[in-house]
Short mmCIF file of C-alpha atoms and ligand atoms in Angstrom, two decimals:
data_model
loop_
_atom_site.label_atom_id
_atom_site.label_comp_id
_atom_site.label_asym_id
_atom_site.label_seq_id
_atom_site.Cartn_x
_atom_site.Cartn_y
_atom_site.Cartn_z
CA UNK A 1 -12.62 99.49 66.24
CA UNK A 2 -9.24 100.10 67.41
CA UNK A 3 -8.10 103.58 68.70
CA UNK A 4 -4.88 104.85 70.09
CA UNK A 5 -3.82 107.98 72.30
CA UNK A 6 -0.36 109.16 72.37
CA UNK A 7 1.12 110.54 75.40
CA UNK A 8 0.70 109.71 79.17
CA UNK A 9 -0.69 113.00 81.17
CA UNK A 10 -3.64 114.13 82.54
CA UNK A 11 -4.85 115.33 79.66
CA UNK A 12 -4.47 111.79 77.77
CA UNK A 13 -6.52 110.16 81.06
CA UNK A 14 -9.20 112.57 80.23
CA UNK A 15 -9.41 111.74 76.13
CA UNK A 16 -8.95 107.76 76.52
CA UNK A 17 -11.30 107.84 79.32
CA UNK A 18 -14.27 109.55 77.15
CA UNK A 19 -13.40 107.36 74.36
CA UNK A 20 -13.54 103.88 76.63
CA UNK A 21 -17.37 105.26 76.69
CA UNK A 22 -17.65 105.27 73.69
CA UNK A 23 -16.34 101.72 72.47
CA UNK A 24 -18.08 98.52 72.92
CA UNK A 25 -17.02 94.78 74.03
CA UNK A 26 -15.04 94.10 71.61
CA UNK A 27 -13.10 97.73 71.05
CA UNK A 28 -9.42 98.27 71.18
CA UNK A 29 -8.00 101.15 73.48
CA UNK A 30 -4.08 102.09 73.69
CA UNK A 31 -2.52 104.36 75.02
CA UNK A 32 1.64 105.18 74.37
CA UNK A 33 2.95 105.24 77.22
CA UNK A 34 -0.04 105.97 79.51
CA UNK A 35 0.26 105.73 83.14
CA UNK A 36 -1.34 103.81 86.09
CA UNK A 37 -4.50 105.03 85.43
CA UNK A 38 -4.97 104.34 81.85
CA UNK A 39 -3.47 100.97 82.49
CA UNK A 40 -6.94 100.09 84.15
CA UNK A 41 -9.36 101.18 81.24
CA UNK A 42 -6.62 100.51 78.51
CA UNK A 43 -3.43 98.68 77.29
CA UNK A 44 -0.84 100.75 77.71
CA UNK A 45 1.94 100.73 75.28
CA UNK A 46 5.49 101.24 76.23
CA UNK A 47 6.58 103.51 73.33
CA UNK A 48 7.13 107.07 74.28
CA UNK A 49 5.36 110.22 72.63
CA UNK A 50 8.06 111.24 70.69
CA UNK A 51 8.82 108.09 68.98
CA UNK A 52 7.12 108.94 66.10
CA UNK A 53 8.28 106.35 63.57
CA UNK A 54 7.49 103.43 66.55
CA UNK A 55 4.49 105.01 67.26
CA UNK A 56 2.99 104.99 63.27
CA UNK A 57 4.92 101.25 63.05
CA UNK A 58 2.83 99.92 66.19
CA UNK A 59 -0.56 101.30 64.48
CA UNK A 60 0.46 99.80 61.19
CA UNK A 61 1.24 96.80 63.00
CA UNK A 62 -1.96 96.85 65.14
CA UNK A 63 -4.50 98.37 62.27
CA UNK A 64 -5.43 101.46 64.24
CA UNK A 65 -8.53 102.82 62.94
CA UNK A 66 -7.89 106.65 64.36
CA UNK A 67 -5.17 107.83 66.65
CA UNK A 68 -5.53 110.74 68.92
CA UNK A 69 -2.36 113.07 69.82
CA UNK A 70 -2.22 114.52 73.20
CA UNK A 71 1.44 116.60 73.93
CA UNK A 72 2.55 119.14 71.40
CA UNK A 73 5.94 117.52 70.85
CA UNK A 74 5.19 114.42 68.56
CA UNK A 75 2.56 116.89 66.76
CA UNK A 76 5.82 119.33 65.98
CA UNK A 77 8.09 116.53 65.42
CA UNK A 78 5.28 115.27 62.14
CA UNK A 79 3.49 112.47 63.64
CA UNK A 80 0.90 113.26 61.68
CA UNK A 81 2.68 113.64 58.19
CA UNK A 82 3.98 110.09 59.25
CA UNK A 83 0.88 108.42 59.82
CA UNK A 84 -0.77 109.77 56.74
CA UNK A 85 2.41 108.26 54.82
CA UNK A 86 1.02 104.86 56.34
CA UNK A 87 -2.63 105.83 55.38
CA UNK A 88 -3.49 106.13 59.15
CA UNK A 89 -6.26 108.36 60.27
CA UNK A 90 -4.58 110.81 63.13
CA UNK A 91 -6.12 113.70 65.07
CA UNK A 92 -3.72 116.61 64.44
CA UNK A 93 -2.32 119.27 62.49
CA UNK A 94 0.82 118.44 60.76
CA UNK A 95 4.40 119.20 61.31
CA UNK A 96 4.10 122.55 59.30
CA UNK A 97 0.68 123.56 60.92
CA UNK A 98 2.03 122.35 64.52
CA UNK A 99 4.90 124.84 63.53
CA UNK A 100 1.99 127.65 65.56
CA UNK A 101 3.05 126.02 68.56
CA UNK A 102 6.93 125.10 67.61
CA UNK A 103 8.01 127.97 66.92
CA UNK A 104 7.43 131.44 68.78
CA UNK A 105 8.88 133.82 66.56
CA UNK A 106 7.14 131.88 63.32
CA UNK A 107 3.73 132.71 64.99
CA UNK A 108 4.84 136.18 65.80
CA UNK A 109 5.54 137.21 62.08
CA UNK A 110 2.30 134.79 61.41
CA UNK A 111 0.23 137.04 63.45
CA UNK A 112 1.67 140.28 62.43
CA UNK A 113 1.42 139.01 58.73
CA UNK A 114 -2.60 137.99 59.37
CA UNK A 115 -3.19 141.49 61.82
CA UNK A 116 -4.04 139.35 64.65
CA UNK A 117 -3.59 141.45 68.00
CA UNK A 118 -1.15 140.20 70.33
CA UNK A 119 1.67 141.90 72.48
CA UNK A 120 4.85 143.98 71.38
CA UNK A 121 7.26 141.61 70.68
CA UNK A 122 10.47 141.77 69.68
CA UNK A 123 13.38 138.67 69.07
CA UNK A 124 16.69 138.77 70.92
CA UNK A 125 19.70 136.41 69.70
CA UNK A 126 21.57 136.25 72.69
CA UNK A 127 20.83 137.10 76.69
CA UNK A 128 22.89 140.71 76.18
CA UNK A 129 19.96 141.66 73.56
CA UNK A 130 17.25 140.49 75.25
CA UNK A 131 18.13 142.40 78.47
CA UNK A 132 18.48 145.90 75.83
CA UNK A 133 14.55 144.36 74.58
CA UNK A 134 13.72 143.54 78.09
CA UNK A 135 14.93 147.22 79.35
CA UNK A 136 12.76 148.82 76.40
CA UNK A 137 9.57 146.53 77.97
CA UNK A 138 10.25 147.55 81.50
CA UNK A 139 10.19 151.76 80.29
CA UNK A 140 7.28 151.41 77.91
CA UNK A 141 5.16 148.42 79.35
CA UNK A 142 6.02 147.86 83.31
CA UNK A 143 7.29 144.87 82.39
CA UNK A 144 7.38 141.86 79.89
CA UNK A 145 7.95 138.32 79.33
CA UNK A 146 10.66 136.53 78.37
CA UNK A 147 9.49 133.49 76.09
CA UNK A 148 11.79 130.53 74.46
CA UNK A 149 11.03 130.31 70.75
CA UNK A 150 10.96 126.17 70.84
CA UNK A 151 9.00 123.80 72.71
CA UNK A 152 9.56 123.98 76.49
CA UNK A 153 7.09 122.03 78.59
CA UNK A 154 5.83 124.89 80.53
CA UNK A 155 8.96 126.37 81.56
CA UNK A 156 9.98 128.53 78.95
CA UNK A 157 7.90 131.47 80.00
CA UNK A 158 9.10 133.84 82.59
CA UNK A 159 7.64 137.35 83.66
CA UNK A 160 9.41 140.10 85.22
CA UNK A 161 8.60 143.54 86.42
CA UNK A 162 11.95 144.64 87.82
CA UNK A 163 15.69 144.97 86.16
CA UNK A 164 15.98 142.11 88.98
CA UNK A 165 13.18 139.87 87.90
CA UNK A 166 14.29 140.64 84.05
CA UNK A 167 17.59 139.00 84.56
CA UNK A 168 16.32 136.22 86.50
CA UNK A 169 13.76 135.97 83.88
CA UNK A 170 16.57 135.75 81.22
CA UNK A 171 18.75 133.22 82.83
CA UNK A 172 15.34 131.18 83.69
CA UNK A 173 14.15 130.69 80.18
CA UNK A 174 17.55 131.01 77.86
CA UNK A 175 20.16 129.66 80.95
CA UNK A 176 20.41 126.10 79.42
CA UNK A 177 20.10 127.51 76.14
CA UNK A 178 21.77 130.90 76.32
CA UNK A 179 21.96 130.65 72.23
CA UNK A 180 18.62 129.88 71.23
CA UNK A 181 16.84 133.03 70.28
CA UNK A 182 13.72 133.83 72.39
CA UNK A 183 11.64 136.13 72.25
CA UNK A 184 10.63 139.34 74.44
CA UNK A 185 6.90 140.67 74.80
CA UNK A 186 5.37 143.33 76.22
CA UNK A 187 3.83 142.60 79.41
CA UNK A 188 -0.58 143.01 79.23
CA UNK A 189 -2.24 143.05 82.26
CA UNK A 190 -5.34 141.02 82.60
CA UNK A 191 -6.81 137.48 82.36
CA UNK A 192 -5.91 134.73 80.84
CA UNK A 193 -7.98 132.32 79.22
CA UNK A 194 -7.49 129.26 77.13
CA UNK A 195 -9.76 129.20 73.60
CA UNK A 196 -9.87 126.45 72.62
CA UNK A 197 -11.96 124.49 69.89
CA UNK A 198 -11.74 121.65 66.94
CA UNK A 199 -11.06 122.12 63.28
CA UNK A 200 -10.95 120.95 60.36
CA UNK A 201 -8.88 123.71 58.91
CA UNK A 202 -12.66 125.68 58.05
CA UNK A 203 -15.05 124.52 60.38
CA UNK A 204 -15.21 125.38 64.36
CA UNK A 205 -16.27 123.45 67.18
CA UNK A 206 -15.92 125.37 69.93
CA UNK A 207 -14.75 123.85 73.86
CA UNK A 208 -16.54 125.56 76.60
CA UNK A 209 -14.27 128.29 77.43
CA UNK A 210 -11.39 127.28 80.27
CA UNK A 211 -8.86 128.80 82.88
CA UNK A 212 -5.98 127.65 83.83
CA UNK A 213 -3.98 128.09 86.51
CA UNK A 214 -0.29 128.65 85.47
CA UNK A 215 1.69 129.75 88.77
CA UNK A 216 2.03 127.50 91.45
CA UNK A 217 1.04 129.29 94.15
CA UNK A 218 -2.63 130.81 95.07
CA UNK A 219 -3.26 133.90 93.71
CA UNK A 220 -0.74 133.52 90.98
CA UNK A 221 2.28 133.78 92.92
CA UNK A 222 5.40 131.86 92.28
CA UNK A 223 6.91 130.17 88.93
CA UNK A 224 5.16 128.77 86.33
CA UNK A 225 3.97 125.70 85.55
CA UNK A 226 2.29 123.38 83.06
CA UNK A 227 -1.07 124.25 84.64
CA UNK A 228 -1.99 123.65 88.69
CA UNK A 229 -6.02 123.48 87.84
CA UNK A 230 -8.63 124.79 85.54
CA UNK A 231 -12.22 125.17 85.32
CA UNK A 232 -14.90 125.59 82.53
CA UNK A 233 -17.04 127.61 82.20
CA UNK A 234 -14.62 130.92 82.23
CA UNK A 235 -16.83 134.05 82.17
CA UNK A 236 -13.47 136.06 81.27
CA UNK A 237 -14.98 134.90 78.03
CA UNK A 238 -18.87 136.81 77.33
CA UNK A 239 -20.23 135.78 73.66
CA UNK A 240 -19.09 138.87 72.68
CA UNK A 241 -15.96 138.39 73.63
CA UNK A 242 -16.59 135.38 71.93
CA UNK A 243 -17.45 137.09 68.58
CA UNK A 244 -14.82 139.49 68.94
CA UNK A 245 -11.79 136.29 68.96
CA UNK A 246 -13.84 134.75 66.50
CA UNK A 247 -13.84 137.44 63.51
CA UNK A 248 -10.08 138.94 64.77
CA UNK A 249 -8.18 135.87 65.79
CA UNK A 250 -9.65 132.09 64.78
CA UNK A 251 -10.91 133.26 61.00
CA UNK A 252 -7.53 134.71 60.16
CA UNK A 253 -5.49 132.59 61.53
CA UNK A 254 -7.15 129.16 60.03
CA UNK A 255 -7.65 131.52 56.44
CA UNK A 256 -4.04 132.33 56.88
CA UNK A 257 -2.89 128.98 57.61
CA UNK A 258 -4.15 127.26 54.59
CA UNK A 259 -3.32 130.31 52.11
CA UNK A 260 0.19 128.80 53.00
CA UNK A 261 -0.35 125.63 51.95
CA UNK A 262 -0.66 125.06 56.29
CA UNK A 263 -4.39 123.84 56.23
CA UNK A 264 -4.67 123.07 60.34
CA UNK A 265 -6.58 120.58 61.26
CA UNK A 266 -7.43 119.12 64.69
CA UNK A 267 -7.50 120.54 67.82
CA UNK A 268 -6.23 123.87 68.50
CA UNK A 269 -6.16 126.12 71.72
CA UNK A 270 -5.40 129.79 71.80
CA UNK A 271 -3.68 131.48 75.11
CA UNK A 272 -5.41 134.91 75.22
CA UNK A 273 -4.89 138.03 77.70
CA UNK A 274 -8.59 139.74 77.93
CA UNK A 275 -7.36 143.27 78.94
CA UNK A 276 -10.09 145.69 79.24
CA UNK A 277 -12.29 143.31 76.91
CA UNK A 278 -9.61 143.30 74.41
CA UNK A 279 -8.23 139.94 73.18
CA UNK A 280 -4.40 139.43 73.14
CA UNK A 281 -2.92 136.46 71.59
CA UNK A 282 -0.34 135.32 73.51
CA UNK A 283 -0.01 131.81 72.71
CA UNK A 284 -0.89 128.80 69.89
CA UNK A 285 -0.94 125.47 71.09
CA UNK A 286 -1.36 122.92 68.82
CA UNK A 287 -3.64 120.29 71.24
CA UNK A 288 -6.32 120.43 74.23
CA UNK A 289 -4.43 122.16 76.73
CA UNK A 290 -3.61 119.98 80.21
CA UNK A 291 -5.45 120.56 82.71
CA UNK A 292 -8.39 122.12 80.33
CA UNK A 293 -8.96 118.98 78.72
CA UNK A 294 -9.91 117.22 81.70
CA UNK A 295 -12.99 119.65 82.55
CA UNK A 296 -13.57 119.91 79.13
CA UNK A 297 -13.96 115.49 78.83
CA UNK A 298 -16.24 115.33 81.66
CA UNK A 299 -18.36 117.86 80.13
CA UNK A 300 -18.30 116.11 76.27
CA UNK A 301 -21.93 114.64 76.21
CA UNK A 302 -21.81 113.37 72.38
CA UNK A 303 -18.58 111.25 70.98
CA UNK A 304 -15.24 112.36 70.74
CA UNK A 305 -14.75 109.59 68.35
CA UNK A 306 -17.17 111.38 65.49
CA UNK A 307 -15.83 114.78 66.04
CA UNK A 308 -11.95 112.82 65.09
CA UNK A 309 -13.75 111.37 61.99
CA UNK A 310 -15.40 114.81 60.90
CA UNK A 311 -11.62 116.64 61.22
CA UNK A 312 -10.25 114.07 58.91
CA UNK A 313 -13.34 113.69 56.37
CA UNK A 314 -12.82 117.81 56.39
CA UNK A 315 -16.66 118.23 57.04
CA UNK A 316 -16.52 119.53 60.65
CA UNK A 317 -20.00 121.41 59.98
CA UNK A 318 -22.01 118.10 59.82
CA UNK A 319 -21.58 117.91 63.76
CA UNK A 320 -21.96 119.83 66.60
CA UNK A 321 -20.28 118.43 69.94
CA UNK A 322 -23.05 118.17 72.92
CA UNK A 323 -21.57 119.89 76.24
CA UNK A 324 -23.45 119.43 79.53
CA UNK A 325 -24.42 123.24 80.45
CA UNK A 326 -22.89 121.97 83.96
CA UNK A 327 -19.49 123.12 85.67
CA UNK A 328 -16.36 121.54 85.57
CA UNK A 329 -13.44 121.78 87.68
CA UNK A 330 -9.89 120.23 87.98
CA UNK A 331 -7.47 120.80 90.29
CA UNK A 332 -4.27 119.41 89.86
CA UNK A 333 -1.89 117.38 92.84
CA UNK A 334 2.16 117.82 92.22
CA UNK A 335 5.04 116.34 94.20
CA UNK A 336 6.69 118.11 96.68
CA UNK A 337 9.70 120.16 94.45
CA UNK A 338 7.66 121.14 91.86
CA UNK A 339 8.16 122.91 89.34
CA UNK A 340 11.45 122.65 89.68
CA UNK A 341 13.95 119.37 88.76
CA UNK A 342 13.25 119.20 92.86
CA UNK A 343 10.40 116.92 92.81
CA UNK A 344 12.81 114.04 91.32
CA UNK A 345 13.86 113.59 95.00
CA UNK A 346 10.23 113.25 95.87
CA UNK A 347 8.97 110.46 93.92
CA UNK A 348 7.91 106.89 94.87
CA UNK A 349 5.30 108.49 97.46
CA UNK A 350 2.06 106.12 97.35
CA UNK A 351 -0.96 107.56 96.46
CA UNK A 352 -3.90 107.41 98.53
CA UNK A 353 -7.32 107.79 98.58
CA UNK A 354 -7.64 106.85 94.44
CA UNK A 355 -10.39 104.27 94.97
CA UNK A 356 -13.57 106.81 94.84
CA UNK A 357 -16.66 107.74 92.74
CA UNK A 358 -17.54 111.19 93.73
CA UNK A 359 -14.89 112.83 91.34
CA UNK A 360 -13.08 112.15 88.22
CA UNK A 361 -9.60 111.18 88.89
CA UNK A 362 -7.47 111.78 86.41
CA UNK A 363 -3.85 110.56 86.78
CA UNK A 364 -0.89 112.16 85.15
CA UNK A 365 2.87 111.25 86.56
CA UNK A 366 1.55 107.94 88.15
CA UNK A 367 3.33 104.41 87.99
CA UNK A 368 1.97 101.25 89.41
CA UNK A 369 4.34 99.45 91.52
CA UNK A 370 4.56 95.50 90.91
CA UNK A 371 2.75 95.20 94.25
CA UNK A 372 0.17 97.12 92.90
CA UNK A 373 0.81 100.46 94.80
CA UNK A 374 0.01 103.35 92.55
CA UNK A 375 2.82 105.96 93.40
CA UNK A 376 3.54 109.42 92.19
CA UNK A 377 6.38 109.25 89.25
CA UNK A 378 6.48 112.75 87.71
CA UNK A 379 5.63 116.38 88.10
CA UNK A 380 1.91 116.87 88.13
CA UNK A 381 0.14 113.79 89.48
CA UNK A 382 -3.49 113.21 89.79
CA UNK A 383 -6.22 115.69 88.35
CA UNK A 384 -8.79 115.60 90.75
CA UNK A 385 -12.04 116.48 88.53
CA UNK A 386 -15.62 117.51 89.59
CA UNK A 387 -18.62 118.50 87.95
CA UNK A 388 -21.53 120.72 89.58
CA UNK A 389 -24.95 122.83 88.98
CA UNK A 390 -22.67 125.75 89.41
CA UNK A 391 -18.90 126.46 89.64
CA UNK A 392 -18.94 126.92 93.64
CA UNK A 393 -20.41 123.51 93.81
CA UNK A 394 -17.85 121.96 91.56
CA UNK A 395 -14.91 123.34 93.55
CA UNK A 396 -16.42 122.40 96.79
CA UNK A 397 -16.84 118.46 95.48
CA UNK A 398 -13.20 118.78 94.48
CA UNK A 399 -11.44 119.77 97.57
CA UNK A 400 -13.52 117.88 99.56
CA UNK A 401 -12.05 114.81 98.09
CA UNK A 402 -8.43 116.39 98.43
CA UNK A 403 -6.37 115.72 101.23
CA UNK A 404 -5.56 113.12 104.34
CA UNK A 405 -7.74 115.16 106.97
CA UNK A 406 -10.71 115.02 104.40
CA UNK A 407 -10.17 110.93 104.13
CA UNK A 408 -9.31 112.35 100.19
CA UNK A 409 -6.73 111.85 98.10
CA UNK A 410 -2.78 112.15 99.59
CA UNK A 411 0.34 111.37 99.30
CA UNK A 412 3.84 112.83 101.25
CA UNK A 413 4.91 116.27 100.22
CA UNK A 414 1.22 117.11 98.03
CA UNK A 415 1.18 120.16 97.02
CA UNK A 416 -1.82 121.72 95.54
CA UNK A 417 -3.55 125.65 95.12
CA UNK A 418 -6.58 125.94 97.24
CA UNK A 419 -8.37 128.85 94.85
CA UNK A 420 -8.95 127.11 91.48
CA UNK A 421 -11.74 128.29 89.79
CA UNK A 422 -12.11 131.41 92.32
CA UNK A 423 -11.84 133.71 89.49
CA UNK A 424 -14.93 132.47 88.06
CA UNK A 425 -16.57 133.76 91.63
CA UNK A 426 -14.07 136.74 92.19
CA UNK A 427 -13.19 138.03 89.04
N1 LIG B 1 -2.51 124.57 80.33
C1 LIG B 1 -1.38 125.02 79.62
C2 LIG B 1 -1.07 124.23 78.45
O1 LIG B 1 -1.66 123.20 78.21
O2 LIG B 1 -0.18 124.62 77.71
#
């Protein structure tokens, strides 16, 4: 058996390190790129994530019997339509089914088309209409968010309140890109959670039900991020809840998906609002979401490896994934600078503290140095990942392993929030 993940985050640690469980002696593992701590339960291979037509070349090359995709962008760019050219099984939707995630103002008319509740939005061409959208927000909402229509690795989102905050907003998100349209939502107070679940394009498998943690700050203060920490189980989400974005959002939106020839298949996580128990869309993502796929992995109890086989046989129904009943809990390090193009000055710190078996550690933007010092060499760096009997517990094994004075995890210029999971306790 040889398997392959694509990409080299967090969230990538988390899926190759469930499937290493699963494979025996004589098993194959890559990973393209990886980082320094796939390197130690896999071969990493130095082909980026969104060199598609290397990436489906290397598996033809290497007879890869199933490839899993973490990041969005080689799922939007067609990965998938190219390995099925090769006759390659792939976990993924295709390029047209990724297009949820690729394109904000295609899902918009998607979920208007399919009734699926999400905020106002409107499209803006240019920054002078989206301050005339953002203006109309600000009177009717309180405030709104400004959102780029194309991929933008966590930094195309920005929220305002003020005429202040809405410009900043505007030259946050459409500055580099000031004609790319985006597009401008009403602003629903709540929480967020992240639904996520595998498909085959009929069949659900549901994820325990995540939080992330977007801002960088505690108490959701500061810009965004790709995601600071998350923790399953969220009980933003009750079964009924559950029931409710099951019948309104995840029926319509696979029925309406392959009634346009757009079957989705693989794994697919929806951003909701829960405003007075009412479910907003306001995202598709086409993967796991990173962090929430590292709580999620250390809570899979059955193989990840059958549920990839039942998306691509299209018989999803035949198995139900096994999740420990336990909490799970992630909390993410960053470099110093971050989110911002800051943290490039910051990298090269060594990491330490890695060697330990009370937690999970999951690395992200880590590089091992030819002297075999494991340094930080991006963004978000480690995912330090706990289970417990109960939330409180699982938080408590995390930061105890975080930090010099705790003889935890370090390195120069950490930066961390120190209340993941606390809504699960606070609300
Ligand atoms: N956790 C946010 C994301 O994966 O998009």
């Amino acid at each position: 058996m040889k398997v392959l993940v694509v990409g080299g985050g967090g969230r990538e640690h988390a899926i190759a390190w469930k499937l290493k469980q699963e494979l025996y002696g004589g098993d194959e593992l890559y990973v393209a790129p990886g980082n320094a701590g796939t390197e130690m339960i896999a071969q990493n291979v130095p082909i980026q994530a969104n060199n598609v037509n290397a990436l489906a070349e290397f598996a033809k090359e290497k007879n890869i019997d199933m490839t899993f995709v973490g990041p969005e962008e080689p799922l939007v760019l067609g990965i998938v339509d190219s390995f099925q050219e090769h006759g390659l099984s792939i976990v993924g939707p295709t390029k047209a089914a990724a297009k949820l995630e690729g394109s904000k103002i295609f899902s918009e008319e998607f979920m208007i088309r399919h009734g699926i509740r999400h905020p106002y939005s409107m499209v803006a061409k240019n920054p002078r209409e989206a301050m005339d959208h953002g203006r109309y927000m600000l009177l009717y909402y309180g405030g709104g968010v400004i959102k780029a229509d194309g991929l933008a690795a966590g930094k195309g989102v920005a929220i305002y309140h003020n005429e202040r905050e809405l410009r900043t907003a505007i030259k946050t998100v459409m500055g580099k890109r000031p004609k790319e349209p985006v597009l401008v939502q009403q602003f629903v107070k709540g929480q967020e959670a992240s639904f996520i679940f595998f498909t085959d394009g009929e069949n659900v498998q549901l994820w325990p039900h995540t939080q992330d943690h977007k801002q960088i700050f505690d108490n959701d203060q500061g810009p965004n991020t790709g995601g600071m920490g998350a923790y399953a189980r969220a009980p933003v989400i009750t079964p009924e809840i559950e029931q409710k974005i099951m019948k309104t959002i995840v029926k319509p939106t696979l029925s309406g998906m392959a009634d346009a020839g757009k079957r989705y298949r693989g794994i697919m996580y929806i951003g909701l609002i829960i405003s007075n128990n009412v479910p907003y869309v306001i995202e598709y993502n086409c993967r796991g979401g990173d962090p929430e796929t590292q709580p999620a992995m250390a809570l899979l109890q059955s193989s990840l490896l059958d549920m990839g086989y039942a998306i691509n046989e299209d018989n999803l129904n035949r198995i139900k994934p096994d999740w420990s009943p336990r909490s799970a809990v992630t909390v993410v390090l960053a470099s110093q600078g971050y989110p911002s193009d800051e943290y490039k000055k910051h990298l090269g710190k060594e990491i330490f503290g890695l060697d330990r078996d009370d937690v999970i550690v999951f690395h992200a933007g880590t590089s091992r140095l030819p002297d075999g010092k494991i340094v930080n060499s991006g963004g978000r760096v480690i995912g330090v990942t706990t289970l417990g009997n109960n939330i409180q517990e699982a938080i408590n094994r995390a930061y105890a392993a975080i930090g010099k004075d705790n003889d935890g995890i370090y390195f120069d210029g950490m930066l961390y929030r120190t209340d993941i999971g606390a809504k699960a306790l606070f609300g």
